[in-house]
Each structure stands twice: as structure tokens, then as C-alpha cells.
Short mmCIF file of C-alpha atoms in Angstrom, two decimals:
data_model
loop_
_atom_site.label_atom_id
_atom_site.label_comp_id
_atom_site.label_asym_id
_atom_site.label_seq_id
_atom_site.Cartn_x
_atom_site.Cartn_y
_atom_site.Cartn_z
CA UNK A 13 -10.34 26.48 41.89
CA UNK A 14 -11.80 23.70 39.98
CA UNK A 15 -15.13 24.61 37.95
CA UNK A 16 -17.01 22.36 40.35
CA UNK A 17 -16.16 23.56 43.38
CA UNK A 18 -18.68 25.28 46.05
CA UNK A 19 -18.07 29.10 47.00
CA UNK A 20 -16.81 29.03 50.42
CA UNK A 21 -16.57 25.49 50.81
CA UNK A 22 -14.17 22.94 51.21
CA UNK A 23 -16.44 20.29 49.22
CA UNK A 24 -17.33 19.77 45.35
CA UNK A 25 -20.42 19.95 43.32
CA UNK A 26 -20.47 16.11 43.24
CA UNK A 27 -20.48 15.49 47.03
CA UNK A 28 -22.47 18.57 47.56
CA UNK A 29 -25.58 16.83 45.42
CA UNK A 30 -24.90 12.84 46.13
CA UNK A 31 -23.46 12.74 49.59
CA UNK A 32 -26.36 12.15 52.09
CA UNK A 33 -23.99 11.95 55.12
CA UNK A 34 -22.31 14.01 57.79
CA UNK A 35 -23.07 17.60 57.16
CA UNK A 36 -24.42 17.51 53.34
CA UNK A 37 -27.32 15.65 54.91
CA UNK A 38 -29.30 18.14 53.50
CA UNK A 39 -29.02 18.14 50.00
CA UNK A 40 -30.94 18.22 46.58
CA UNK A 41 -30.27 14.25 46.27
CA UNK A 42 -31.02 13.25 49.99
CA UNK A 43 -34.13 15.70 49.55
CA UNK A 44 -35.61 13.59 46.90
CA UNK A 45 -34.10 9.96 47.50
CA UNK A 46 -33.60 10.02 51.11
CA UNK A 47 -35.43 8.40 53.57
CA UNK A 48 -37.32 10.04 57.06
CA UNK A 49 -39.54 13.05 56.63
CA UNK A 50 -39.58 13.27 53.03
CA UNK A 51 -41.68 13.71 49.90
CA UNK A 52 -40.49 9.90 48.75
CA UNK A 53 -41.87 8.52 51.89
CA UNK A 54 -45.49 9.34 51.01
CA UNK A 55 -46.98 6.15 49.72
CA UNK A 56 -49.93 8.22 48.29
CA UNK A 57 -47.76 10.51 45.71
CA UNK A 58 -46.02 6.80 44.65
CA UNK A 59 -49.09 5.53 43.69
CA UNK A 60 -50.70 8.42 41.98
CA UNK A 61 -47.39 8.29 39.16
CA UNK A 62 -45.94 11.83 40.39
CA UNK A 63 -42.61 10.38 41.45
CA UNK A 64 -42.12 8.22 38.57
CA UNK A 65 -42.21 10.80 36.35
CA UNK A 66 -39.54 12.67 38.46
CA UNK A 67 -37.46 9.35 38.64
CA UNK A 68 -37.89 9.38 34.73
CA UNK A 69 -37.10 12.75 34.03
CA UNK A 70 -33.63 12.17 36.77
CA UNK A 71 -32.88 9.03 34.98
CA UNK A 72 -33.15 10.40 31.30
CA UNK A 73 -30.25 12.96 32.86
CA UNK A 74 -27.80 10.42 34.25
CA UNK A 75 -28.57 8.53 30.70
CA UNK A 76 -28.18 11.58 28.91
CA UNK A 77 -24.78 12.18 30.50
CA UNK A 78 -23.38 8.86 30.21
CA UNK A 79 -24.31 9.06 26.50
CA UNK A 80 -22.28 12.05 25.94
CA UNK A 81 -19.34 10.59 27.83
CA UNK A 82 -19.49 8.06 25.36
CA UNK A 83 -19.46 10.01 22.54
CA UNK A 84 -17.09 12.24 23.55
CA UNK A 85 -14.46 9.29 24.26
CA UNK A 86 -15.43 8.16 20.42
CA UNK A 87 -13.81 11.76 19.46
CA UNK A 88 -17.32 13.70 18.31
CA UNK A 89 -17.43 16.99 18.36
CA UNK A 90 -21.07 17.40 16.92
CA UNK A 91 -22.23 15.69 20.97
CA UNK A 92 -24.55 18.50 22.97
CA UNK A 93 -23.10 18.28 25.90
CA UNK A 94 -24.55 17.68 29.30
CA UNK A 95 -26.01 21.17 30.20
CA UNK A 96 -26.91 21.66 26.75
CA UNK A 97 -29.24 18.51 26.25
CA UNK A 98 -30.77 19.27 29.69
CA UNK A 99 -31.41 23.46 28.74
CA UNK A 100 -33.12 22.32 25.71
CA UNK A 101 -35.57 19.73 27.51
CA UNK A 102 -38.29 22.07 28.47
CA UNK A 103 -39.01 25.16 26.02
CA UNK A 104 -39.05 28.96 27.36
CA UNK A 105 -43.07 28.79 26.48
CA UNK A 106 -43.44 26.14 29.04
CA UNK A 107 -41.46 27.76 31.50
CA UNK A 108 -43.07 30.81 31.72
CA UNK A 109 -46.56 29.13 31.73
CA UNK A 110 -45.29 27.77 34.98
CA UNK A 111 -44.06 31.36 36.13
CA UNK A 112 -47.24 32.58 35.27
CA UNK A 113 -49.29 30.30 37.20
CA UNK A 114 -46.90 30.17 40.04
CA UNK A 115 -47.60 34.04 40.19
CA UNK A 116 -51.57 33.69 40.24
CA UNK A 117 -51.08 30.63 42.94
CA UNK A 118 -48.93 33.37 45.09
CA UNK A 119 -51.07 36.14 44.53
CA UNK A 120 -54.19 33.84 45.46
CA UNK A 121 -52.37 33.29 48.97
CA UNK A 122 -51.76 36.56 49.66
CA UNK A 123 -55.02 37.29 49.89
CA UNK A 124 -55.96 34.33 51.65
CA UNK A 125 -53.16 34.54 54.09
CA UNK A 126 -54.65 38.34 54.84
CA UNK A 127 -55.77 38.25 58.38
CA UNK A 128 -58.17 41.59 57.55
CA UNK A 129 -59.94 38.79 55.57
CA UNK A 130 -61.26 37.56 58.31
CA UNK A 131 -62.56 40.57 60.84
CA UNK A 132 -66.11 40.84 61.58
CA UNK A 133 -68.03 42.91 59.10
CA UNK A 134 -68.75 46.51 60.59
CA UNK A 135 -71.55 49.05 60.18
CA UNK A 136 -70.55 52.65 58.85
CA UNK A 137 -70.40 53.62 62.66
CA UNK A 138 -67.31 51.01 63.00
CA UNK A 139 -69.47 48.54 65.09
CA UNK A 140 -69.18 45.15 64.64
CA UNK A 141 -72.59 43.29 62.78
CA UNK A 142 -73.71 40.56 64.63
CA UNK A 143 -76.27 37.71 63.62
CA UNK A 144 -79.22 36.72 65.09
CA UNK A 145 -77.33 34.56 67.59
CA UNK A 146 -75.32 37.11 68.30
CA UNK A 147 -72.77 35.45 66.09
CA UNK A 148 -70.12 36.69 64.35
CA UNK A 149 -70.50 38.21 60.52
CA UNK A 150 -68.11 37.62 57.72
CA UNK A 151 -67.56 38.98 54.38
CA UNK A 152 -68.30 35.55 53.64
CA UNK A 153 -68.69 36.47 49.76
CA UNK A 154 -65.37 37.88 49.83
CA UNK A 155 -63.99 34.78 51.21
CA UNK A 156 -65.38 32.12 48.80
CA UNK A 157 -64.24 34.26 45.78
CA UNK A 158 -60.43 33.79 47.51
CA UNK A 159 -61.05 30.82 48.13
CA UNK A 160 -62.18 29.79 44.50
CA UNK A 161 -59.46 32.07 42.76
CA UNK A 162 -57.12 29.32 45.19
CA UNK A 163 -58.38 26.35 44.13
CA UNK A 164 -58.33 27.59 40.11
CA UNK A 165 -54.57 28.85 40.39
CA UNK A 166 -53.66 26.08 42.41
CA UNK A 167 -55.15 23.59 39.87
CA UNK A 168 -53.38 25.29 36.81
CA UNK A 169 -49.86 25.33 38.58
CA UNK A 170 -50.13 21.73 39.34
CA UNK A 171 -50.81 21.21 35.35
CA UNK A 172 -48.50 23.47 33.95
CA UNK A 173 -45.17 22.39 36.24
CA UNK A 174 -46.61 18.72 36.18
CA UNK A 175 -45.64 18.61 32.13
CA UNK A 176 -42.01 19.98 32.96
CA UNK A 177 -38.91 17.72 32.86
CA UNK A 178 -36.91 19.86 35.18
CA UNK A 179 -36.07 17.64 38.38
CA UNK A 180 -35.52 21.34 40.56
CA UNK A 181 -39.66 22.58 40.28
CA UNK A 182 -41.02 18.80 40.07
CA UNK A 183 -39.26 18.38 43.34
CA UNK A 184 -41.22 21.70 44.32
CA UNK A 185 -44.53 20.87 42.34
CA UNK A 186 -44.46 17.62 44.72
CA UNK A 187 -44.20 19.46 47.92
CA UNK A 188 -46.79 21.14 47.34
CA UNK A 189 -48.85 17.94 46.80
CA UNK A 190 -47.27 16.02 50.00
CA UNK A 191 -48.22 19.35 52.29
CA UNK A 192 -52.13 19.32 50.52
CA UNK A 193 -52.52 15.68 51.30
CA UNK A 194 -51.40 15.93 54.28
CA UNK A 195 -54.16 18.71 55.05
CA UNK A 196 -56.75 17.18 53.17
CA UNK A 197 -59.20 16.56 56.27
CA UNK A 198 -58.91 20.53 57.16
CA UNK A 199 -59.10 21.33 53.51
CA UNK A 200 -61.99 18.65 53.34
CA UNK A 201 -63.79 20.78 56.16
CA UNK A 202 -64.26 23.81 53.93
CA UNK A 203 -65.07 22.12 51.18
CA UNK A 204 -62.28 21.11 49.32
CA UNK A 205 -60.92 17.73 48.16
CA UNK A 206 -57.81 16.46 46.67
CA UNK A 207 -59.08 14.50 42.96
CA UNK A 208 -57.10 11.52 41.63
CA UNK A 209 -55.25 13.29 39.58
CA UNK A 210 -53.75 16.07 42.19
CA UNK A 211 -56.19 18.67 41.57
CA UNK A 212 -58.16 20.15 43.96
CA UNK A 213 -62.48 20.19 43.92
CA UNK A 214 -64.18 22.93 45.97
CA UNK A 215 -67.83 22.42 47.08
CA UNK A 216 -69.10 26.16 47.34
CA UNK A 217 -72.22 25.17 49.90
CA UNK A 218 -69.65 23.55 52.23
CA UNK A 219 -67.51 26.28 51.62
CA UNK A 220 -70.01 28.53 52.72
CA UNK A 221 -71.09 26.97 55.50
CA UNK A 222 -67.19 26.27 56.65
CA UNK A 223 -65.78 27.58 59.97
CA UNK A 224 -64.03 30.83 59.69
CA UNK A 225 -61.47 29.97 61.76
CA UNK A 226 -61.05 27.05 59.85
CA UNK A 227 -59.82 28.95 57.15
CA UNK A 228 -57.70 31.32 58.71
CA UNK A 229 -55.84 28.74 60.16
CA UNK A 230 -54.99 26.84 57.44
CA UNK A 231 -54.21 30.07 55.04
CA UNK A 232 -53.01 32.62 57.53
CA UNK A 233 -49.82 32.85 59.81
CA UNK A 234 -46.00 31.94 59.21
CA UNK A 235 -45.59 27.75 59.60
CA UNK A 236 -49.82 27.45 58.08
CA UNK A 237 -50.08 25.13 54.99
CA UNK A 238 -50.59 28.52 52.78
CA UNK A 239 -47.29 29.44 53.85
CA UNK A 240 -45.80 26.27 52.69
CA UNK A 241 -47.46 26.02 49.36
CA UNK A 242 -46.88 30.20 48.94
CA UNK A 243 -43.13 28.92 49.44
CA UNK A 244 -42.61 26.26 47.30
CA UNK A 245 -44.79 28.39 44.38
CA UNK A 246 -42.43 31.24 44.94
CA UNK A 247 -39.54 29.31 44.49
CA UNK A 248 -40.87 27.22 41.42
CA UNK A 249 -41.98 30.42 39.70
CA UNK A 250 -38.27 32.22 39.78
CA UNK A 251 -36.61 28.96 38.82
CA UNK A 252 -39.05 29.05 35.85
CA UNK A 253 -37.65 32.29 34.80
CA UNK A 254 -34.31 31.86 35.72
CA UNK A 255 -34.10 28.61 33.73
CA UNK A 256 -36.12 30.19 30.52
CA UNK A 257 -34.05 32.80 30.60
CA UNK A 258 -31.03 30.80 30.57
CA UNK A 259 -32.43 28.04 28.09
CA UNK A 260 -32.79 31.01 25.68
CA UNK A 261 -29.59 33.57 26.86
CA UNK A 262 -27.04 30.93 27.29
CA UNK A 263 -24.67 29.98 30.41
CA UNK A 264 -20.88 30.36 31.13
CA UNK A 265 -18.72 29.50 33.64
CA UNK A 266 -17.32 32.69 35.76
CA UNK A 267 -14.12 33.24 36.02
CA UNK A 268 -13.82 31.50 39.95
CA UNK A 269 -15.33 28.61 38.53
CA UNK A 270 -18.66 29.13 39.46
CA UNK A 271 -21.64 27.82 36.87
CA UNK A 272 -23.57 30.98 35.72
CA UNK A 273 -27.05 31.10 35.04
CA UNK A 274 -27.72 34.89 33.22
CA UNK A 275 -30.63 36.86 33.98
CA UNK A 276 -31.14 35.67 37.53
CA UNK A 277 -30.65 37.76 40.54
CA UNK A 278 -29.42 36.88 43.59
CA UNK A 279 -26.54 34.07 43.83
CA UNK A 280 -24.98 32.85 40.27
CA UNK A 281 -23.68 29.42 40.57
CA UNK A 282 -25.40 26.51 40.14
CA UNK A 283 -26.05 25.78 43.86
CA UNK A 284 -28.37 28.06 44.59
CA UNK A 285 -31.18 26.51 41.77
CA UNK A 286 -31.05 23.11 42.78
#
């Protein structure tokens, strides 16, 4: 089995990650360069410099590679080679900044994405407060402190995997950007708004006075934009590791062929961390 070949498939690495027909439609490539629903298409993320600094950072790769071709053809031995020269672009303390405030943005949408959150307060008899026009009583307290811890661990994520040169969690960094803007009048009704530079503003009187169900809906429930971004941080936050680990552990090739990436759980070949 060659070394670039996919477990259980019939196809290689290189038509796995380049070939945006038939069925590898859906790949890492066609994900960031294809057209129709995705990240690439937003016109907003283009202009605010996101994407060039992912086309850099993909560039500086295929660069990189061709350069050690070269060199390699010339009959050096000193060359890093391609996996090396990309390990060594972003340091282990980087990396686990990112896992760090991937964690905090997770955490932060658990308890948002709580539907308890969100019950009417109660008297010690169990009965439900009501206010003086007969309205419904939140822990509203409770709610702005989630939604502030949100906005703070959302804003230091953004930062932290925004100074990364690894093409995997920038693709991941910019979901999460495409899925905010594209919430940003729901967002804008509790008080939040999206800054120039990605980050996110929260107006605490708006907030307060914000619909509850407003909230819920956009934080709780499987398919709600908390889900997404809870997603996408997940992900970014294990790839962190994974690749810190491996920047600072090594990697080796197993003996099918598969490209192994130590200290990660779950599946070891390359595949699954693009």
C-alpha cells in the first residue's frame, strides 16, 4: 500500500485533498476553494483580510514544498522536508493558547446552550415569579454573566487561532466568523455586534433588556448558531493539541502506510486532521 493511500479507499491522499469532483466533492480543498455554500463565497470575510492570510499561509506550503523538491533534486541532505518545515511553523506555546481558549469558548456555550438557563425564576414553594404584568421572570443576572463570559472567550479564540499558520483551524477559526456574520442581526438584538476586526462588542443595557427567547434560540438546541460555533471550537481546540503534541513528539509513518500523528486519540492518519 503506498504511504499515501486512504484506509479503506480506493483513492490517494492527492485526489482525496485536490479533487473537487464526483464523490470527493467534499473535501478539505473544495471546502476552502470551492464555490456554492462556502466560507470563500462571503464577500464580507474577503474584505476584512481573513482569507488572505489563509491563502498566504496555503501558498507559503505549496512554496515550501516546491522548494524542497528542488533541493532535494540538487542532492542536499541538510533540506527539512515538507512535514518538517510545516510542524515547525507554529510553536507548541501558540497551540495550546488556542486549546485553551477553544476550551473557555466551549465551556461558555455549554452554559449558554443550557435550556434550565432559561426557566422562569421560582419561589421556595416551586411557583413560578411573575412580574407586574404578569410577565415572565428570568435569572436575568445569570444570563448576562453567560452571555459576557461568551463574548470574552469568543473574542480571545478569534485572537489566539487568528495568529496561527495552520490552514486546518484557520479554516475552522473562519467558520466561526461566516456563521456570526451571518447572525449578526439576532446577535445585534441582544446586544451584540460584530467589530471590524472580527471581534464581538456586547452592550449590557440591550442585553438586558433583550428577549429571552431571543437568546435561547440562538444558543440553545442542536442546528442553533451556538451549536455551530461549539463545533467548529471543539474541533479547533483538539487539532491544537494534536498538532502541539506532534510538533514537539514527532510523526512516523505506520506500518500500512498511514501518516501518524502521536498523542492523538481517535483515527491516526493524516485524514482525519484536515
Amino acid at each position: 500500500m503506498s504511504v499515501f493511500s486512504v484506509s479503506g479507499s480506493n483513492n490517494d491522499f492527492y485526489s482525496m485533498f485536490f479533487n473537487t469532483s464526483g464523490s470527493n466533492k467534499n473535501n478539505n480543498a473544495a471546502s476552502i476553494f470551492g464555490g456554492g455554500n462556502t466560507a470563500i463565497g462571503d464577500m464580507s470575510l474577503i474584505k476584512s483580510g481573513a482569507y488572505k492570510k489563509l491563502l498566504k499561509s496555503y501558498y507559503a506550503t505549496v512554496k515550501e514544498s516546491d522548494s524542497n523538491s528542488n533541493s532535494k533534486s540538487s542532492g542536499s541532505s541538510s533540506t527539512m522536508t515538507t512535514a518538517q518545515a510545516s510542524a515547525a511553523k507554529d510553536s507548541a506555546g501558540s497551540l495550546k493558547t488556542v486549546e485553551t481558549d477553544a476550551s473557555a469558548l466551549v465551556s461558555s456555550l455549554k452554559e449558554l446552550g443550557n435550556r434550565s438557563l432559561y426557566k422562569n425564576k421560582t419561589d421556595d414553594s416551586g411557583n413560578k415569579i411573575l412580574g407586574e404584568k404578569g410577565e415572565a421572570v428570568y435569572d436575568t443576572e445569570k444570563i448576562s454573566s453567560a452571555v459576557k463570559k461568551y463574548v470574552e472567550s469568543y473574542n480571545s479564540f478569534i485572537e489566539s487561532s487568528g495568529k496561527l499558520n495552520s490552514t486546518s483551524i484557520l479554516n475552522k477559526t473562519l467558520d466561526v466568523i461566516s456563521n456570526t456574520r451571518k447572525n449578526a442581526g439576532l446577535l445585534s438584538d441582544i446586544g451584540i455586534t460584530i467589530g471590524d476586526d472580527n471581534k464581538l462588542k456586547l452592550d449590557e443595557t440591550k442585553l438586558g433588556k433583550a428577549k429571552m427567547t431571543t437568546i435561547n434560540s440562538l444558543f440553545a438546541g442542536s442546528g442553533s448558531y451556538g451549536s455551530t460555533v461549539y463545533s467548529r471550537a471543539s474541533a479547533s481546540g483538539r487539532l491544537a493539541n494534536s498538532t502541539a503534541y506532534a510538533n514537539t513528539h514527532g510523526s512516523s509513518y505506520t506500518y500500512r502506510g498511514s501518516y501518524s500523528m502521536l498523542g492523538t486519540t481517535g483515527s491516526n492518519s493524516i485524514s482525519g486532521y484536515m
